[in-house]
mmCIF file of N, CA and C in Angstrom:
data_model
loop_
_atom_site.group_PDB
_atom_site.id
_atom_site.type_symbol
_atom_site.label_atom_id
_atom_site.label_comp_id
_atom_site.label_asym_id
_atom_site.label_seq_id
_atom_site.Cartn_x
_atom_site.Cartn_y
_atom_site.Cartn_z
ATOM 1 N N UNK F 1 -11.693 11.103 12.756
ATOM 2 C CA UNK F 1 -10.436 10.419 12.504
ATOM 3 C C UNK F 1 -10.605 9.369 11.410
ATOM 4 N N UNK F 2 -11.935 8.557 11.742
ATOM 5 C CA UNK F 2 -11.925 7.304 10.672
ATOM 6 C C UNK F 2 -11.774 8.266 8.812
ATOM 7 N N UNK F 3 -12.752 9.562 8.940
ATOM 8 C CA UNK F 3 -13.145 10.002 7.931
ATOM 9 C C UNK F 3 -11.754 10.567 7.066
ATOM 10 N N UNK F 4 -10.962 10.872 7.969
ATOM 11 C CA UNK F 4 -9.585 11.156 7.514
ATOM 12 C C UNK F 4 -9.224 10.382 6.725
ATOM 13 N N UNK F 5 -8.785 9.069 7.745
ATOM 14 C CA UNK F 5 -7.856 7.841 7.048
ATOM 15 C C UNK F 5 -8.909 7.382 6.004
ATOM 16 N N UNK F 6 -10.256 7.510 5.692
ATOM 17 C CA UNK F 6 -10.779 7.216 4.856
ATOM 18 C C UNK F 6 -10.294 7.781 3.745
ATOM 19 N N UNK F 7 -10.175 9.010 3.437
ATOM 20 C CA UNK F 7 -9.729 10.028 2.903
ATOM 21 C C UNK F 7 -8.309 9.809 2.039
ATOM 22 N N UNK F 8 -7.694 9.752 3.190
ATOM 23 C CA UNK F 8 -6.276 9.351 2.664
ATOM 24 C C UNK F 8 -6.240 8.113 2.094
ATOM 25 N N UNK F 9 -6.508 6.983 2.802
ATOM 26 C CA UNK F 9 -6.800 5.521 1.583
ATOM 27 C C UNK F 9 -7.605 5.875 0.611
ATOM 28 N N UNK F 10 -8.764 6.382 -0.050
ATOM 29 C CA UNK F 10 -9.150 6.970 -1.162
ATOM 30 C C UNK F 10 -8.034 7.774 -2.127
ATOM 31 N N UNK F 11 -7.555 8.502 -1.395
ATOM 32 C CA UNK F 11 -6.480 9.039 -2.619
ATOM 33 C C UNK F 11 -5.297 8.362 -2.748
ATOM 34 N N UNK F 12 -4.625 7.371 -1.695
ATOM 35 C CA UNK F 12 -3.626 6.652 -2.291
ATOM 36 C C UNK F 12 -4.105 5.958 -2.742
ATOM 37 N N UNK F 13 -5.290 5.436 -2.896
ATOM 38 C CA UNK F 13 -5.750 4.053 -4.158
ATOM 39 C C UNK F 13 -5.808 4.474 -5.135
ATOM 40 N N UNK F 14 -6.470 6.089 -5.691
ATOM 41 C CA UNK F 14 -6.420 6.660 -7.038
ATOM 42 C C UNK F 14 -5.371 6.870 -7.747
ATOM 43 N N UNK F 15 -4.240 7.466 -6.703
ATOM 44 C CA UNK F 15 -2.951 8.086 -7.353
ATOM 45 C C UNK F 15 -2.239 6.698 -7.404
ATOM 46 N N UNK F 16 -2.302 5.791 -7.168
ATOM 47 C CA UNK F 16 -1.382 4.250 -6.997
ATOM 48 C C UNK F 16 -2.241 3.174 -8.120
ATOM 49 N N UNK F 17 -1.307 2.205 -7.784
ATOM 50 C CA UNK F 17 -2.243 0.984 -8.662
ATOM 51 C C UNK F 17 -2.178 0.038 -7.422
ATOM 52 N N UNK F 18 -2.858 0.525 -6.201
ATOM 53 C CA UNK F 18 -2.517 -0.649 -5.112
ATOM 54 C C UNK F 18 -3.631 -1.628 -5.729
ATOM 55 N N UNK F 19 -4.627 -0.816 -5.935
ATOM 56 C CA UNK F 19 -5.996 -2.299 -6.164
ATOM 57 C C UNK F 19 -5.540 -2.944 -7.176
ATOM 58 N N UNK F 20 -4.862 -3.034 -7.892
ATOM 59 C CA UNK F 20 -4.292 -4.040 -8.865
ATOM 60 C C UNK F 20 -3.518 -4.880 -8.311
ATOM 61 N N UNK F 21 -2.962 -4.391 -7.416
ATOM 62 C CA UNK F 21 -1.601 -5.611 -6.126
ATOM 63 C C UNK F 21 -3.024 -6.248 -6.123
ATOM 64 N N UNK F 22 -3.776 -5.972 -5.125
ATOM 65 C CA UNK F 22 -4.565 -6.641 -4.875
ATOM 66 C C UNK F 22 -5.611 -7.623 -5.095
ATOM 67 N N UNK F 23 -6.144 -7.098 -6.699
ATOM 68 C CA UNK F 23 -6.458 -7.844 -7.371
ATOM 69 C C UNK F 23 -5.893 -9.062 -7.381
ATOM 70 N N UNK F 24 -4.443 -8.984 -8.172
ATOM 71 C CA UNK F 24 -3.842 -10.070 -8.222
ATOM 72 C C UNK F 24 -3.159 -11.268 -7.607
ATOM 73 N N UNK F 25 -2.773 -10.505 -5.976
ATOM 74 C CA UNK F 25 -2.786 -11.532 -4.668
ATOM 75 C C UNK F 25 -4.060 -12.099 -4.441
ATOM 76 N N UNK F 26 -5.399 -11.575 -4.781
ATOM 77 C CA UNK F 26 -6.570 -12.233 -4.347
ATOM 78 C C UNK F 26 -6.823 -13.493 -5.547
ATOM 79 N N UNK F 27 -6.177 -12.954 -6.895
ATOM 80 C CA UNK F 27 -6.491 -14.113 -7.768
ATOM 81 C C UNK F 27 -5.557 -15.303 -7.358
ATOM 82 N N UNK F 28 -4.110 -15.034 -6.734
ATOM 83 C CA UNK F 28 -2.876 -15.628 -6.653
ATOM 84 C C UNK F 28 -2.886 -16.583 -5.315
ATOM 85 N N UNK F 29 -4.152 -16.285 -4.496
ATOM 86 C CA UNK F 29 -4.470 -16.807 -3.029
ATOM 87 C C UNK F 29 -5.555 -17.640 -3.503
ATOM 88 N N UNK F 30 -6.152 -17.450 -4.398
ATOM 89 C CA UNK F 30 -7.851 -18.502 -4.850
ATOM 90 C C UNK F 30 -6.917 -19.750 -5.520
ATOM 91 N N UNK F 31 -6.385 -19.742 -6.323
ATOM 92 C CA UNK F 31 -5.863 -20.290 -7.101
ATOM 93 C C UNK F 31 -4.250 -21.556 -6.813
ATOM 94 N N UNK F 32 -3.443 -20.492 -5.173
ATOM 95 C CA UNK F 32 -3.118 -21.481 -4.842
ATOM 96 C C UNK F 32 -3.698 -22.293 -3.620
ATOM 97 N N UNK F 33 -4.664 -21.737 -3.135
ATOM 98 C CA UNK F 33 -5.595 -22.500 -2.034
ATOM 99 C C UNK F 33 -6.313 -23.795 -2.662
ATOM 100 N N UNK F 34 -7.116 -23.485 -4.056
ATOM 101 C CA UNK F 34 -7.413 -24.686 -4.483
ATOM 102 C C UNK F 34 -6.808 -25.509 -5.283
ATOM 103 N N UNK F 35 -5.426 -25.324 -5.493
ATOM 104 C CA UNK F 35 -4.415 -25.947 -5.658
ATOM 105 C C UNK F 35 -3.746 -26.781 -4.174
ATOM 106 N N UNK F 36 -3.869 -25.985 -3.413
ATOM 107 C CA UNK F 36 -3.261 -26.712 -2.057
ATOM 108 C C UNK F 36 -4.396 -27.597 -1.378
ATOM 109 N N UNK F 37 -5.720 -27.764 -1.867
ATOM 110 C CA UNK F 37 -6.957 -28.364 -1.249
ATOM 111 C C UNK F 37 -6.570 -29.502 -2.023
ATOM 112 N N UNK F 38 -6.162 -29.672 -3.629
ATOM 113 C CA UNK F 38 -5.757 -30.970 -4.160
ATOM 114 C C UNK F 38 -4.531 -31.859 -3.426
ATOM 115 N N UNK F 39 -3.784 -31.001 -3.940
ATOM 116 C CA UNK F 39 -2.290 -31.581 -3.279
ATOM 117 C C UNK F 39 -2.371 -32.078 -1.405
ATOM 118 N N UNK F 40 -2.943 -31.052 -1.002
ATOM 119 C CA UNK F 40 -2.214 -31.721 0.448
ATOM 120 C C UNK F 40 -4.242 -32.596 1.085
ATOM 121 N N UNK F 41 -4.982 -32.474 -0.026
ATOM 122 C CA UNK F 41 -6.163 -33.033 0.278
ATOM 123 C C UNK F 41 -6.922 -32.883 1.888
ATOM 124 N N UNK F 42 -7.095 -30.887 1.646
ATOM 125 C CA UNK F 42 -7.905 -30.531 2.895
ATOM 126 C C UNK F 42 -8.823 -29.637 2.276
ATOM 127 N N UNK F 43 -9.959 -29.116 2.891
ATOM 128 C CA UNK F 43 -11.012 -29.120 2.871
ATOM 129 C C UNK F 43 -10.838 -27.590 2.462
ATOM 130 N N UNK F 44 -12.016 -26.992 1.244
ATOM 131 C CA UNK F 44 -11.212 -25.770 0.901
ATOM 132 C C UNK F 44 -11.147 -25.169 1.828
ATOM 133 N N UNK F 45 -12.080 -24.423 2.958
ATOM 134 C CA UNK F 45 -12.141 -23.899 4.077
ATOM 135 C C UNK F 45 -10.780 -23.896 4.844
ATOM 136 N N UNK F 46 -9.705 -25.079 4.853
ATOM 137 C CA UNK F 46 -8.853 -25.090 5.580
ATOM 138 C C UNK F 46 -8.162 -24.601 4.413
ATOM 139 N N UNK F 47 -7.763 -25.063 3.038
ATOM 140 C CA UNK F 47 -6.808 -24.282 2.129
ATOM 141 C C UNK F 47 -6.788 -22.899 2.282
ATOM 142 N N UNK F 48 -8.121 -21.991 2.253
ATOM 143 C CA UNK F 48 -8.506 -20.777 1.740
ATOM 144 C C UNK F 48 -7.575 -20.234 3.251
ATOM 145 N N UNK F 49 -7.790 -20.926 4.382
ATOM 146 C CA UNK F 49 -7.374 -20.188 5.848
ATOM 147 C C UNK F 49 -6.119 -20.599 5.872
ATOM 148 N N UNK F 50 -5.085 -21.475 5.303
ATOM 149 C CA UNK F 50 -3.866 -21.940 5.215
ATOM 150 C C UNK F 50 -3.297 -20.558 4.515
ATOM 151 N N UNK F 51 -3.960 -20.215 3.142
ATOM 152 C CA UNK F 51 -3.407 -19.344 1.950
ATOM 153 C C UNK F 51 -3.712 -17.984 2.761
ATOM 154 N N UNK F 52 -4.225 -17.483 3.535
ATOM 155 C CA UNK F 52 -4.823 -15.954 3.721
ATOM 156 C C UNK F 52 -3.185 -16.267 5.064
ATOM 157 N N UNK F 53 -3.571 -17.060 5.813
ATOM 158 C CA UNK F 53 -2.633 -17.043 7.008
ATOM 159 C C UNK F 53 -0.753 -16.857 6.075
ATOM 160 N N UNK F 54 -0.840 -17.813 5.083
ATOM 161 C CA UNK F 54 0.429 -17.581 4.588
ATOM 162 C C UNK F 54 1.167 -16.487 3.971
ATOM 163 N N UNK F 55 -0.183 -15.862 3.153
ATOM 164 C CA UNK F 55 0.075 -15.072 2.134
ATOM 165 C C UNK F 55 0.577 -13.401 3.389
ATOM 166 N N UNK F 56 -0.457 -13.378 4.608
ATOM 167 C CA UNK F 56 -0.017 -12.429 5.353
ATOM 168 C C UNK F 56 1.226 -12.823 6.704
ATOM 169 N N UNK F 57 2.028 -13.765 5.453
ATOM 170 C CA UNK F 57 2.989 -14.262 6.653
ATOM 171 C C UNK F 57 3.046 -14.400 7.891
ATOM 172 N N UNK F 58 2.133 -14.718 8.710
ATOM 173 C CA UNK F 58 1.864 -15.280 9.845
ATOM 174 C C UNK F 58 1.942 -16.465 10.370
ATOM 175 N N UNK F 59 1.408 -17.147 9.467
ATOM 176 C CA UNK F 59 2.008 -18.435 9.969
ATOM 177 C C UNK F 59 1.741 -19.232 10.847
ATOM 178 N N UNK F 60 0.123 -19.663 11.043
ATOM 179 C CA UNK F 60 0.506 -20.208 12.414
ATOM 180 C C UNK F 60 1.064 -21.801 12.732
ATOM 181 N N UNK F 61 0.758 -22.705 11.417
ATOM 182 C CA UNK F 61 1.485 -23.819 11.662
ATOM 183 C C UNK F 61 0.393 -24.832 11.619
ATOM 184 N N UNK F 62 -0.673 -24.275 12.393
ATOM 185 C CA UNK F 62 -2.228 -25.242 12.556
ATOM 186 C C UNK F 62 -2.249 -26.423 11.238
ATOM 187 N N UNK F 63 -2.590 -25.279 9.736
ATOM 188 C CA UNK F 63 -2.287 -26.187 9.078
ATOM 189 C C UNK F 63 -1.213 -26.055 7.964
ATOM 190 N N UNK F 64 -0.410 -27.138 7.514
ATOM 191 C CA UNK F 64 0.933 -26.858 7.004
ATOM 192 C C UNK F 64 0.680 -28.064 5.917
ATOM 193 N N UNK F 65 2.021 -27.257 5.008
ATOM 194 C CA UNK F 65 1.815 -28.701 3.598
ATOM 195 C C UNK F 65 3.077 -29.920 4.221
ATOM 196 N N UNK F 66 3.036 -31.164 3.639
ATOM 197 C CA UNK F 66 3.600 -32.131 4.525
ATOM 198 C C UNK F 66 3.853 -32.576 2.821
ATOM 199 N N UNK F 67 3.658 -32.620 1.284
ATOM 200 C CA UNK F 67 4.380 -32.911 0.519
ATOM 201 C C UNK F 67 5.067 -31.706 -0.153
ATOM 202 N N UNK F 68 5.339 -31.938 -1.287
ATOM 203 C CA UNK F 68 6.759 -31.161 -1.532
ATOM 204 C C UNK F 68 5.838 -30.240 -2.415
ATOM 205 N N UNK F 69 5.156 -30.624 -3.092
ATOM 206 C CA UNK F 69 4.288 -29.442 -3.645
ATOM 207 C C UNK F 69 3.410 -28.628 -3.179
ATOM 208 N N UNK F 70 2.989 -28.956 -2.171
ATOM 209 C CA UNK F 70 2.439 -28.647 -0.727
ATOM 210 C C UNK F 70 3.787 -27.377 -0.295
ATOM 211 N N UNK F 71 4.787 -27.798 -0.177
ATOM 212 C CA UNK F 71 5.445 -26.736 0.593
ATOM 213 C C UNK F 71 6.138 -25.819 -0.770
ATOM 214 N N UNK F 72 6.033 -26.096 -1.969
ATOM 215 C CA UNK F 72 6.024 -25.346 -3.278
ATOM 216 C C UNK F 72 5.587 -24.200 -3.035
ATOM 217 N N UNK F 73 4.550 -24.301 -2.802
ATOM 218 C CA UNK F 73 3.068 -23.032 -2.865
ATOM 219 C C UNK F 73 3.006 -22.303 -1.279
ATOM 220 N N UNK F 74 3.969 -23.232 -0.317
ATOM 221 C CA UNK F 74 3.777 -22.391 0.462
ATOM 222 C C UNK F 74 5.290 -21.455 0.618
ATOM 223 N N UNK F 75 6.060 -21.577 -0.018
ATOM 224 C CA UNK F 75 7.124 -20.649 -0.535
ATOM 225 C C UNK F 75 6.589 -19.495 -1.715
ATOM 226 N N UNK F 76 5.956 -20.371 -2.375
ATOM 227 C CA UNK F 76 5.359 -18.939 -3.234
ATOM 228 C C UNK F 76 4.659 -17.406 -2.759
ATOM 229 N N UNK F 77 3.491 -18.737 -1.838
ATOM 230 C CA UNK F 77 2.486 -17.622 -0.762
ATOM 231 C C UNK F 77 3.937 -16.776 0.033
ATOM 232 N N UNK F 78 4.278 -17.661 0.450
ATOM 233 C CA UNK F 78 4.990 -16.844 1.353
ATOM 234 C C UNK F 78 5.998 -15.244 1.065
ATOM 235 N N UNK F 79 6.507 -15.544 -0.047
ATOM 236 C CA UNK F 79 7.321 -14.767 -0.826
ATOM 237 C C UNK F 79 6.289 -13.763 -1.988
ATOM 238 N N UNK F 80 4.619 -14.275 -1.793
ATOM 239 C CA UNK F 80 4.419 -13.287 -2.545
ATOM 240 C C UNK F 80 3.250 -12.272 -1.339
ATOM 241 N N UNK F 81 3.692 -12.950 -0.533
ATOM 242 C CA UNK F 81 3.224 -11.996 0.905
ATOM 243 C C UNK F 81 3.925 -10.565 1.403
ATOM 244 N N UNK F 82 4.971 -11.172 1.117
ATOM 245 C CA UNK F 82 6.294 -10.227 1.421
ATOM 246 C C UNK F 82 6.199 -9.245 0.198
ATOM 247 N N UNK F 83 6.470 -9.721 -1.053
ATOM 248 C CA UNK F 83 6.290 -8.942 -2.088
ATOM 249 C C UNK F 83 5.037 -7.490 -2.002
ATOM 250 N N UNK F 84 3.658 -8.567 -1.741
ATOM 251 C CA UNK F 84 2.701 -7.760 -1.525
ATOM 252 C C UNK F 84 2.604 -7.087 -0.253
ATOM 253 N N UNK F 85 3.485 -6.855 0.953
ATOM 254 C CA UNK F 85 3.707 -5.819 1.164
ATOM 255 C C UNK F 85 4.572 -5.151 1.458
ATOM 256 N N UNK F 86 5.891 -5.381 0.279
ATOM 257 C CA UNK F 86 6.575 -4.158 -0.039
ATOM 258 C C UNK F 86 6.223 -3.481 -1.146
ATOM 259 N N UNK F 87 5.123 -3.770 -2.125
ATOM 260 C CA UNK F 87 4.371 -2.978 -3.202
ATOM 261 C C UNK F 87 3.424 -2.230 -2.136
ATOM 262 N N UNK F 88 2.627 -2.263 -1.402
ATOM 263 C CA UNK F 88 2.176 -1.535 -0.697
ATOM 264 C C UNK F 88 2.982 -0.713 0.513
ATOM 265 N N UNK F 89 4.187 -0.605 0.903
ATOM 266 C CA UNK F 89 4.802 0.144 1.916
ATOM 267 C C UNK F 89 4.757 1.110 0.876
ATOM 268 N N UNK F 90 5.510 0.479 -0.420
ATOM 269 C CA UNK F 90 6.197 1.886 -0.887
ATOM 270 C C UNK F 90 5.379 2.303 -1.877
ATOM 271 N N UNK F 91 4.430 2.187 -2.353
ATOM 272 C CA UNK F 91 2.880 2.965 -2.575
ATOM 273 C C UNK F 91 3.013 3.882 -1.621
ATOM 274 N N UNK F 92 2.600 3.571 -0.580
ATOM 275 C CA UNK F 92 1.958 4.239 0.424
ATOM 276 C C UNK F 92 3.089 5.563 0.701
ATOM 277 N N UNK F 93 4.249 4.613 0.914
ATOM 278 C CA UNK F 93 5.325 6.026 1.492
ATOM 279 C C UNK F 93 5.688 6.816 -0.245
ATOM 280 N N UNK F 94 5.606 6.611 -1.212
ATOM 281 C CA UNK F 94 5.566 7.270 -2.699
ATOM 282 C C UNK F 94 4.184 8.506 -2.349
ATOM 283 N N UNK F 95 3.281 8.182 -2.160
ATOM 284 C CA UNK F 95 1.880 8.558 -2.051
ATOM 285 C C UNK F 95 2.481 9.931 -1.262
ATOM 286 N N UNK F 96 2.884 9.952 0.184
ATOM 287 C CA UNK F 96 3.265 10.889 1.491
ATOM 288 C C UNK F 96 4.226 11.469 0.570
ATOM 289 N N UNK F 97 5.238 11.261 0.077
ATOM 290 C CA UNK F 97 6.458 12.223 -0.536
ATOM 291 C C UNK F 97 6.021 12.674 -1.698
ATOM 292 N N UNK F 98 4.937 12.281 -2.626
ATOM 293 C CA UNK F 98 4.578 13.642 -3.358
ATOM 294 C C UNK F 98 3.839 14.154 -2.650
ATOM 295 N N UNK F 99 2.813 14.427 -1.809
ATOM 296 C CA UNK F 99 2.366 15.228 -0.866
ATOM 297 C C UNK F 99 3.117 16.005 -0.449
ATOM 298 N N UNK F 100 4.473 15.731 0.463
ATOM 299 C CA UNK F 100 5.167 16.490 1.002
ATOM 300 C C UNK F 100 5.830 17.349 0.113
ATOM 301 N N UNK F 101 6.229 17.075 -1.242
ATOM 302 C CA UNK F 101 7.071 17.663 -2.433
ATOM 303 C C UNK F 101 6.058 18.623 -3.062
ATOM 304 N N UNK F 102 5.059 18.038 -2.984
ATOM 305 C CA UNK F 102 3.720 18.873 -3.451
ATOM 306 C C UNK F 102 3.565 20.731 -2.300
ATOM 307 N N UNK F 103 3.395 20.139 -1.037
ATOM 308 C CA UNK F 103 3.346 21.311 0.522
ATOM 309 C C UNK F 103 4.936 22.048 -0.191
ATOM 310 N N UNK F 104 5.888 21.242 -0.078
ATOM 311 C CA UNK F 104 6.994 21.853 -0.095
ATOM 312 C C UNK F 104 7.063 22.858 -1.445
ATOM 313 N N UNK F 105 6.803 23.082 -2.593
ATOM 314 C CA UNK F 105 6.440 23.956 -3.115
ATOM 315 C C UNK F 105 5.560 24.773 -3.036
ATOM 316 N N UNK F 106 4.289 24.570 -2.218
ATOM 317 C CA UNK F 106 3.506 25.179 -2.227
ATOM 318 C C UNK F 106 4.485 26.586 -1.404
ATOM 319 N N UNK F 107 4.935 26.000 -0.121
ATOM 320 C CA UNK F 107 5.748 27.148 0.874
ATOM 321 C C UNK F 107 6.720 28.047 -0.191
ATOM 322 N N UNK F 108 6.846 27.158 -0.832
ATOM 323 C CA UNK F 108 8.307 27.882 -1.460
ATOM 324 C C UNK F 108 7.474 29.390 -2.325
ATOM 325 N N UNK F 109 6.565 28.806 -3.045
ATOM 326 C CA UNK F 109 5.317 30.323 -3.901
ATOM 327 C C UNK F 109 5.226 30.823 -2.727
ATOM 328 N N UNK F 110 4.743 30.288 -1.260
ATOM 329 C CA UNK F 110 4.350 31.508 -0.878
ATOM 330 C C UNK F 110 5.775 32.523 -0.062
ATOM 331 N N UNK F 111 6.370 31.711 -0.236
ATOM 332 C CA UNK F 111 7.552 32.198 0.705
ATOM 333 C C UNK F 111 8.077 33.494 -0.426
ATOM 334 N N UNK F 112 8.116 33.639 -1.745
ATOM 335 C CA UNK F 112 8.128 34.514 -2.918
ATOM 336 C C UNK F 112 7.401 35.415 -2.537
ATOM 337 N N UNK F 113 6.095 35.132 -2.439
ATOM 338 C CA UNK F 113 5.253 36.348 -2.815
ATOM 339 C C UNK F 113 5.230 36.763 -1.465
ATOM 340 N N UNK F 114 5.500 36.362 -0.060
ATOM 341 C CA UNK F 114 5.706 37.005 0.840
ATOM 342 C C UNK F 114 7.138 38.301 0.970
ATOM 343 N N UNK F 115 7.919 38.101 0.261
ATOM 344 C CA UNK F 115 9.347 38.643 0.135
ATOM 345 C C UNK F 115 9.176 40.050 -1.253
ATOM 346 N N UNK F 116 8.040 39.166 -2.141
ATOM 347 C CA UNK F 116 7.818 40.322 -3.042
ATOM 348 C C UNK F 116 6.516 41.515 -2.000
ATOM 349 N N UNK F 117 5.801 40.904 -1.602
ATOM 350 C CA UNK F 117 5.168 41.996 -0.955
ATOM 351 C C UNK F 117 5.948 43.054 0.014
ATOM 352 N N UNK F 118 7.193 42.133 1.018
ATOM 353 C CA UNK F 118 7.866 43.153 1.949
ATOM 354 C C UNK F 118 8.672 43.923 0.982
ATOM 355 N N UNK F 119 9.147 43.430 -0.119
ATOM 356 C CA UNK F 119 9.895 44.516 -0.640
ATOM 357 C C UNK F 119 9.263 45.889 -1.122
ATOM 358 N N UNK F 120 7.697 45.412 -1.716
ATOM 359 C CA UNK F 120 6.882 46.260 -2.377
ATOM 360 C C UNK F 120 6.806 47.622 -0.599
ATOM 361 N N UNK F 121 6.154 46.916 0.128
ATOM 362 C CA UNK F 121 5.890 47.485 1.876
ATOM 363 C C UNK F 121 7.474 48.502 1.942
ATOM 364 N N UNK F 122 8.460 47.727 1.458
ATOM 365 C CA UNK F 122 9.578 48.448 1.792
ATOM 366 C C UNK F 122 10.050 49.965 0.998
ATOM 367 N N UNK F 123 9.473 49.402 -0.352
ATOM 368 C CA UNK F 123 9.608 50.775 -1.277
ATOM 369 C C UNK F 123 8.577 51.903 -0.807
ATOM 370 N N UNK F 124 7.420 51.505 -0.674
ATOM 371 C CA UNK F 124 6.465 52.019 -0.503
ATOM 372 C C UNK F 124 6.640 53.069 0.927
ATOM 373 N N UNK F 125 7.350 52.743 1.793
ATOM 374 C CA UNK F 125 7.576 53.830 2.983
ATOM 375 C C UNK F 125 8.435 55.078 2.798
ATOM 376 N N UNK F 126 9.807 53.787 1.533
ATOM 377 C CA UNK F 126 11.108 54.822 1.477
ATOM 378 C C UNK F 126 10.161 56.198 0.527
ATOM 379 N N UNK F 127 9.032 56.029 0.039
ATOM 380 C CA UNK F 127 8.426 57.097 -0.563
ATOM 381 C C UNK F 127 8.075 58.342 -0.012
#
């Protein structure tokens, strides 16, 4: 099972540009964490776990910004959490519908050459 879903995340990362989302939420989470370690003056350890908790909209509250630029960045995180994963839903569900569009022609050739063979089967008796 793991080797599957391995499988399948391997080819939606090739056929997609998810690692580029990703890339860039990971640059977009470094950058406002040690931005939020200045401003709200906590320890990066708590920024870096503020920004991962925000960015995957969760939220737990533990630690929160209390000035205004402080809660700047946590509207950003927040909104680019969401962003980053509706670039990844619809990767992912893009990824399944050419697959399926992909199968779905495949049936359709064979569904042809099944209809050309019965016809061939069909001439072939009236002989």
């Amino acid at each position: 099972m793991l080797t599957l879903i391995g499988n399948i995340l391997n080819k939606i990362f090739r056929k997609t540009n998810i690692a580029n989302v990703f890339y860039v939420v990971a640059a977009i989470v470094i950058a406002v964490a040690v931005s939020f370690h200045f401003v709200e003056h906590q320890s990066y350890m708590n920024s870096f776990y503020w920004a991962i908790i925000t960015v995957s909209t969760v939220g737990y509250g533990d630690v929160s910004a209390h000035m205004t630029l402080g809660q700047l960045l946590s509207i950003l995180m927040a909104l680019g959490g969401v962003g980053m994963f509706g670039v990844l839903t619809s990767s992912i569900t893009s990824y399944f519908q050419e697959e399926n569009e992909a199968l779905q022609e495949e049936v359709a050739e064979m569904k042809q050459q099944l209809n050309r063979i019965e016809k061939y089967l069909i001439d072939a008796n009236k002989r």
